[in-house]
Tab-separated table of C-alpha atoms in Angstrom:
chain	number	residue	atom	x	y	z
K	1	MET	CA	118.755	88.492	-45.175
K	2	LEU	CA	118.771	88.811	-41.404
K	3	VAL	CA	119.811	85.872	-39.233
K	4	ASP	CA	120.210	85.284	-35.497
K	5	LEU	CA	122.257	82.259	-34.515
K	6	HIS	CA	122.387	82.772	-30.750
K	7	THR	CA	119.187	83.025	-28.693
K	8	HIS	CA	117.886	81.603	-25.420
K	9	SER	CA	114.414	80.424	-24.457
K	10	THR	CA	112.634	79.463	-21.252
K	11	PHE	CA	114.362	76.085	-21.496
K	12	SER	CA	117.491	77.744	-20.130
K	13	ASP	CA	117.752	81.346	-18.933
K	14	GLY	CA	115.645	83.170	-21.536
K	15	ARG	CA	112.401	84.986	-20.833
K	16	TYR	CA	110.403	83.739	-23.829
K	17	THR	CA	109.251	80.324	-24.969
K	18	PRO	CA	110.536	78.848	-28.232
K	19	THR	CA	107.161	79.604	-29.824
K	20	GLN	CA	107.394	83.238	-28.760
K	21	LEU	CA	110.935	83.469	-30.149
K	22	VAL	CA	109.755	82.137	-33.501
K	23	LYS	CA	106.941	84.711	-33.583
K	24	MET	CA	109.293	87.555	-32.651
K	25	ALA	CA	111.816	86.450	-35.266
K	26	ALA	CA	109.074	86.412	-37.887
K	27	ALA	CA	108.000	89.920	-36.887
K	28	ALA	CA	111.634	91.106	-37.134
K	29	ASP	CA	111.994	89.486	-40.579
K	30	ILE	CA	114.739	87.155	-39.331
K	31	LYS	CA	114.969	84.301	-41.814
K	32	LEU	CA	117.273	81.906	-39.968
K	33	LEU	CA	117.007	81.365	-36.209
K	34	ALA	CA	119.043	79.188	-33.876
K	35	ILE	CA	117.808	78.569	-30.345
K	36	THR	CA	120.932	77.801	-28.345
K	37	ASP	CA	119.873	77.100	-24.790
K	38	HIS	CA	122.495	76.390	-22.160
K	39	ASP	CA	123.122	72.632	-21.943
K	40	SER	CA	119.637	71.915	-23.265
K	41	VAL	CA	117.953	70.950	-26.524
K	42	ASN	CA	114.529	70.566	-24.938
K	43	GLY	CA	113.053	73.558	-26.744
K	44	MET	CA	113.929	72.483	-30.258
K	45	GLU	CA	110.847	70.420	-31.045
K	46	GLU	CA	108.539	73.226	-29.905
K	47	ALA	CA	110.430	75.689	-32.096
K	48	MET	CA	110.178	73.378	-35.112
K	49	GLN	CA	106.447	72.955	-34.583
K	50	ALA	CA	105.920	76.698	-34.222
K	51	ALA	CA	107.813	77.343	-37.443
K	52	GLN	CA	105.284	75.160	-39.277
K	53	VAL	CA	102.354	77.436	-38.387
K	54	VAL	CA	103.706	80.949	-37.739
K	55	PRO	CA	103.428	83.182	-40.836
K	56	ASN	CA	106.802	84.315	-42.214
K	57	ALA	CA	108.530	81.995	-39.730
K	58	PRO	CA	112.306	81.647	-39.935
K	59	GLN	CA	114.071	78.423	-40.748
K	60	ILE	CA	115.050	76.814	-37.439
K	61	VAL	CA	118.562	75.548	-36.758
K	62	ASN	CA	119.111	72.865	-34.110
K	63	GLY	CA	121.368	74.480	-31.553
K	64	VAL	CA	122.836	74.330	-28.069
K	65	GLU	CA	125.322	76.324	-25.994
K	66	MET	CA	127.700	74.153	-23.995
K	67	GLY	CA	129.525	75.517	-20.983
K	68	SER	CA	133.176	74.573	-20.563
K	69	GLN	CA	136.117	75.679	-18.466
K	70	ALA	CA	139.731	76.434	-19.403
K	71	GLY	CA	141.635	77.168	-16.220
K	72	GLU	CA	140.014	80.182	-14.600
K	73	TYR	CA	138.130	81.103	-17.770
K	74	SER	CA	134.605	80.169	-18.772
K	75	VAL	CA	134.484	79.121	-22.422
K	76	HIS	CA	131.106	78.781	-24.120
K	77	ILE	CA	130.738	76.697	-27.256
K	78	LEU	CA	127.818	76.848	-29.664
K	79	GLY	CA	126.729	73.715	-31.474
K	80	TYR	CA	124.699	73.826	-34.683
K	81	ASN	CA	123.027	71.197	-36.859
K	82	ILE	CA	123.298	68.697	-34.022
K	83	ASP	CA	121.311	65.496	-33.765
K	84	ILE	CA	119.082	66.388	-30.815
K	85	HIS	CA	118.463	62.676	-30.205
K	86	ASN	CA	122.130	61.700	-29.964
K	87	GLU	CA	122.317	59.518	-26.863
K	88	LYS	CA	125.832	60.486	-25.799
K	89	LEU	CA	125.113	64.199	-26.098
K	90	LEU	CA	121.812	63.887	-24.235
K	91	ALA	CA	123.437	61.872	-21.454
K	92	LYS	CA	126.144	64.482	-20.952
K	93	ILE	CA	123.619	67.320	-21.060
K	94	GLN	CA	121.564	65.547	-18.397
K	95	GLU	CA	124.703	65.115	-16.297
K	96	MET	CA	125.499	68.819	-16.620
K	97	ARG	CA	121.944	69.787	-15.743
K	98	HIS	CA	122.148	67.628	-12.609
K	99	ALA	CA	125.405	69.364	-11.735
K	100	ARG	CA	123.607	72.698	-12.104
K	101	GLU	CA	120.889	71.549	-9.691
K	102	THR	CA	123.489	70.458	-7.126
K	103	ARG	CA	125.258	73.778	-7.536
K	104	LEU	CA	121.960	75.634	-7.056
K	105	HIS	CA	121.369	74.006	-3.678
K	106	ARG	CA	124.916	74.815	-2.562
K	107	MET	CA	124.526	78.410	-3.718
K	108	LEU	CA	121.228	78.833	-1.905
K	109	ASP	CA	122.739	77.412	1.280
K	110	LYS	CA	125.596	79.932	1.037
K	111	ILE	CA	123.421	82.967	0.532
K	112	ASP	CA	120.889	81.782	3.124
K	113	ALA	CA	123.686	81.831	5.700
K	114	LEU	CA	124.360	85.418	4.607
K	115	GLY	CA	120.749	86.438	5.241
K	116	TYR	CA	119.287	86.126	1.737
K	117	HIS	CA	116.385	83.716	2.002
K	118	ILE	CA	115.034	82.338	-1.298
K	119	THR	CA	113.914	78.854	-2.302
K	120	VAL	CA	114.570	76.502	-5.195
K	121	GLU	CA	111.014	77.173	-6.366
K	122	ASP	CA	111.750	80.916	-6.451
K	123	CYS	CA	114.464	80.164	-9.012
K	124	ASP	CA	111.999	78.513	-11.422
K	125	PRO	CA	114.007	75.334	-12.108
K	126	LYS	CA	111.428	73.395	-14.129
K	127	ASN	CA	112.768	72.388	-17.559
K	128	ARG	CA	115.523	74.962	-17.308
K	129	ALA	CA	119.296	74.992	-17.106
K	130	VAL	CA	119.267	76.712	-13.745
K	131	GLY	CA	122.146	79.058	-13.011
K	132	ARG	CA	123.151	82.294	-11.352
K	133	PRO	CA	120.804	84.443	-13.495
K	134	HIS	CA	117.825	82.593	-12.013
K	135	VAL	CA	119.111	83.129	-8.490
K	136	ALA	CA	119.754	86.803	-9.243
K	137	LYS	CA	116.213	87.278	-10.582
K	138	ALA	CA	114.779	85.601	-7.474
K	139	LEU	CA	116.830	87.896	-5.249
K	140	VAL	CA	115.523	90.940	-7.116
K	141	ALA	CA	111.936	89.654	-6.887
K	142	ALA	CA	112.389	89.180	-3.133
K	143	GLY	CA	113.500	92.799	-2.798
K	144	TYR	CA	117.108	92.191	-1.816
K	145	PHE	CA	118.547	93.974	-4.854
K	146	GLN	CA	117.389	96.514	-7.414
K	147	SER	CA	118.749	94.675	-10.453
K	148	VAL	CA	120.277	91.410	-11.646
K	149	ASP	CA	123.585	93.208	-12.232
K	150	GLU	CA	123.626	94.421	-8.632
K	151	ALA	CA	122.968	90.901	-7.332
K	152	PHE	CA	125.909	89.605	-9.354
K	153	GLU	CA	128.220	92.422	-8.315
K	154	VAL	CA	127.477	92.135	-4.602
K	155	LEU	CA	126.854	88.433	-4.168
K	156	LEU	CA	127.091	86.055	-7.126
K	157	LYS	CA	130.066	86.839	-9.355
K	158	ARG	CA	133.374	84.995	-8.989
K	159	GLY	CA	135.089	86.101	-5.780
K	160	ARG	CA	131.856	87.238	-4.103
K	161	PRO	CA	130.507	85.435	-1.003
K	162	GLY	CA	127.619	83.713	-2.771
K	163	TYR	CA	129.635	82.371	-5.693
K	164	GLU	CA	129.654	78.619	-6.219
K	165	PRO	CA	131.809	77.155	-9.019
K	166	GLN	CA	130.049	75.097	-11.648
K	167	PRO	CA	131.477	71.738	-12.760
K	168	LYS	CA	132.077	72.023	-16.491
K	169	LEU	CA	133.463	70.137	-19.441
K	170	SER	CA	136.794	71.008	-20.953
K	171	PRO	CA	136.526	72.817	-24.309
K	172	GLU	CA	138.009	69.722	-25.982
K	173	GLU	CA	135.280	67.501	-24.489
K	174	ALA	CA	132.501	69.874	-25.544
K	175	VAL	CA	133.756	70.136	-29.132
K	176	SER	CA	134.149	66.362	-29.346
K	177	LEU	CA	130.587	65.812	-28.096
K	178	LEU	CA	129.174	68.230	-30.657
K	179	HIS	CA	131.099	66.607	-33.473
K	180	GLU	CA	129.968	63.131	-32.405
K	181	ALA	CA	126.393	64.434	-32.562
K	182	GLY	CA	126.990	65.492	-36.172
K	183	GLY	CA	127.237	69.160	-35.301
K	184	ILE	CA	129.364	72.216	-35.971
K	185	ALA	CA	131.323	73.623	-33.010
K	186	VAL	CA	131.706	77.396	-32.741
K	187	LEU	CA	133.628	79.342	-30.095
K	188	ALA	CA	131.026	81.707	-28.627
K	189	HIS	CA	131.493	85.431	-27.863
K	190	PRO	CA	135.317	85.408	-27.685
K	191	ALA	CA	135.339	88.996	-26.396
K	192	GLU	CA	133.695	87.794	-23.186
K	193	ILE	CA	136.633	85.493	-22.474
K	194	GLU	CA	138.669	88.696	-21.949
K	195	ASN	CA	141.916	86.954	-22.823
K	196	LEU	CA	142.936	87.131	-26.471
K	197	ASN	CA	145.961	84.925	-25.904
K	198	LEU	CA	143.666	82.186	-24.618
K	199	VAL	CA	141.328	82.678	-27.593
K	200	ASN	CA	144.243	82.119	-29.951
K	201	THR	CA	145.399	79.095	-27.968
K	202	LEU	CA	141.931	77.556	-28.075
K	203	LEU	CA	141.618	78.103	-31.818
K	204	THR	CA	145.100	76.699	-32.409
K	205	ASN	CA	144.709	73.528	-30.358
K	206	ILE	CA	141.025	72.570	-30.574
K	207	ALA	CA	139.107	71.483	-33.665
K	208	PHE	CA	136.622	74.345	-33.760
K	209	ASP	CA	134.659	74.782	-36.969
K	210	GLY	CA	133.743	78.414	-36.461
K	211	LEU	CA	134.053	81.616	-34.458
K	212	GLU	CA	131.228	83.888	-33.315
K	213	VAL	CA	132.502	87.132	-34.811
K	214	TYR	CA	129.316	89.197	-34.472
K	215	HIS	CA	128.021	89.464	-30.900
K	216	PRO	CA	126.936	92.400	-28.692
K	217	SER	CA	130.081	92.028	-26.564
K	218	ALA	CA	132.321	92.944	-29.525
K	219	ASP	CA	132.442	96.474	-30.914
K	220	GLU	CA	133.182	97.081	-34.588
K	221	LYS	CA	136.951	97.055	-34.049
K	222	MET	CA	136.772	93.747	-32.182
K	223	GLN	CA	134.496	92.279	-34.845
K	224	GLN	CA	137.104	93.136	-37.466
K	225	TYR	CA	139.789	91.481	-35.343
K	226	PHE	CA	137.737	88.315	-34.879
K	227	ALA	CA	136.921	88.201	-38.592
K	228	GLN	CA	140.666	88.294	-39.292
K	229	LEU	CA	141.189	85.598	-36.671
K	230	ALA	CA	138.582	83.391	-38.317
K	231	ALA	CA	140.332	83.821	-41.659
K	232	LYS	CA	143.706	83.023	-40.077
K	233	TYR	CA	142.445	79.744	-38.649
K	234	LYS	CA	140.226	78.964	-41.651
K	235	LEU	CA	137.069	79.006	-39.562
K	236	LEU	CA	133.468	79.714	-40.462
K	237	THR	CA	132.132	83.029	-39.177
K	238	SER	CA	128.969	83.179	-37.104
K	239	GLY	CA	126.903	85.798	-35.310
K	240	GLY	CA	123.938	86.285	-33.049
K	241	SER	CA	122.354	88.550	-30.497
K	242	ASP	CA	122.607	86.238	-27.454
K	243	PHE	CA	119.024	87.344	-26.852
K	244	HIS	CA	117.600	86.503	-23.424
K	245	GLY	CA	114.758	88.995	-23.252
K	246	VAL	CA	115.981	90.221	-19.869
K	247	GLU	CA	115.265	93.826	-18.941
K	248	GLY	CA	118.442	95.865	-18.825
K	249	ARG	CA	120.454	93.435	-20.927
K	250	PHE	CA	121.092	94.410	-24.544
K	251	PRO	CA	119.308	93.595	-26.735
K	252	GLU	CA	115.968	93.747	-24.967
K	253	GLN	CA	114.126	92.936	-28.208
K	254	LEU	CA	114.845	90.325	-30.838
K	255	GLY	CA	115.986	91.933	-34.084
K	256	VAL	CA	117.631	94.989	-32.521
K	257	PHE	CA	121.108	93.482	-32.903
K	258	LYS	CA	121.209	92.779	-36.614
K	259	VAL	CA	123.355	90.140	-38.294
K	260	ASP	CA	123.268	90.052	-42.075
K	261	SER	CA	123.636	86.676	-43.748
K	262	ASP	CA	126.374	88.075	-46.012
K	263	LYS	CA	128.665	88.429	-42.976
K	264	VAL	CA	128.381	84.880	-41.651
K	265	SER	CA	129.802	82.102	-43.766
K	266	ILE	CA	128.398	79.453	-41.453
K	267	ILE	CA	124.936	79.754	-42.968
K	268	GLN	CA	126.229	77.961	-46.058
K	269	THR	CA	126.000	74.815	-43.937
K	270	MET	CA	122.504	75.644	-42.676
K	271	VAL	CA	120.295	77.067	-45.423
K	272	LYS	CA	118.401	74.368	-47.297
């Protein structure tokens, strides 16, 4: 049975609506789908409704991807089976979204001074967790760069002149919020942290429930390492494509990066 426990919709930085994701998952014969938008659960109800009417629709898992910061490193944390109406979680998500909006204005002011003139409206902020990918897409659309990757490399990545840091939770705060909302907290794409010592420190000191072993950023050797790490720390294993539907970013289609249910022990907590 195929599953995908890490996808993004138009409610954060994905290209497709929750309804479209459900339809694509059905076409790819994915049986369990988590929509894990950045600091947003706004797409969950639409996904649930779509799953009621789309033929061969997957079971939908309530999900979110929380951004956090550990020193100089960005640490993303996936939450599953959360109560999407939990007041404390929603309040913090709203706070983080407001911080994103403030950051957007600061970023646009920076790049405007450098001669790159785009507007908030160009970045499509409605109902979305607006971030650097939106700014990069707007810069490409305006003809300043050939690709999103080029915009990041020249202007938007850490250390470049258009970079603006984003206020974030600590990993401990994010995990605590997810647990208080009745959810399962999973350390996302550990390979992208690019610091295995930090990964081990996080797993040692924070009450994670799982580790995202299977992700496009990890080759087979790294997947084996993370599976061993999950066993060492007695964590559930998880996996997903991190699908955004963005041209030039693998995977460009849902279902291309395959995760078999036999590999991810976390589904034992999800399948009804």
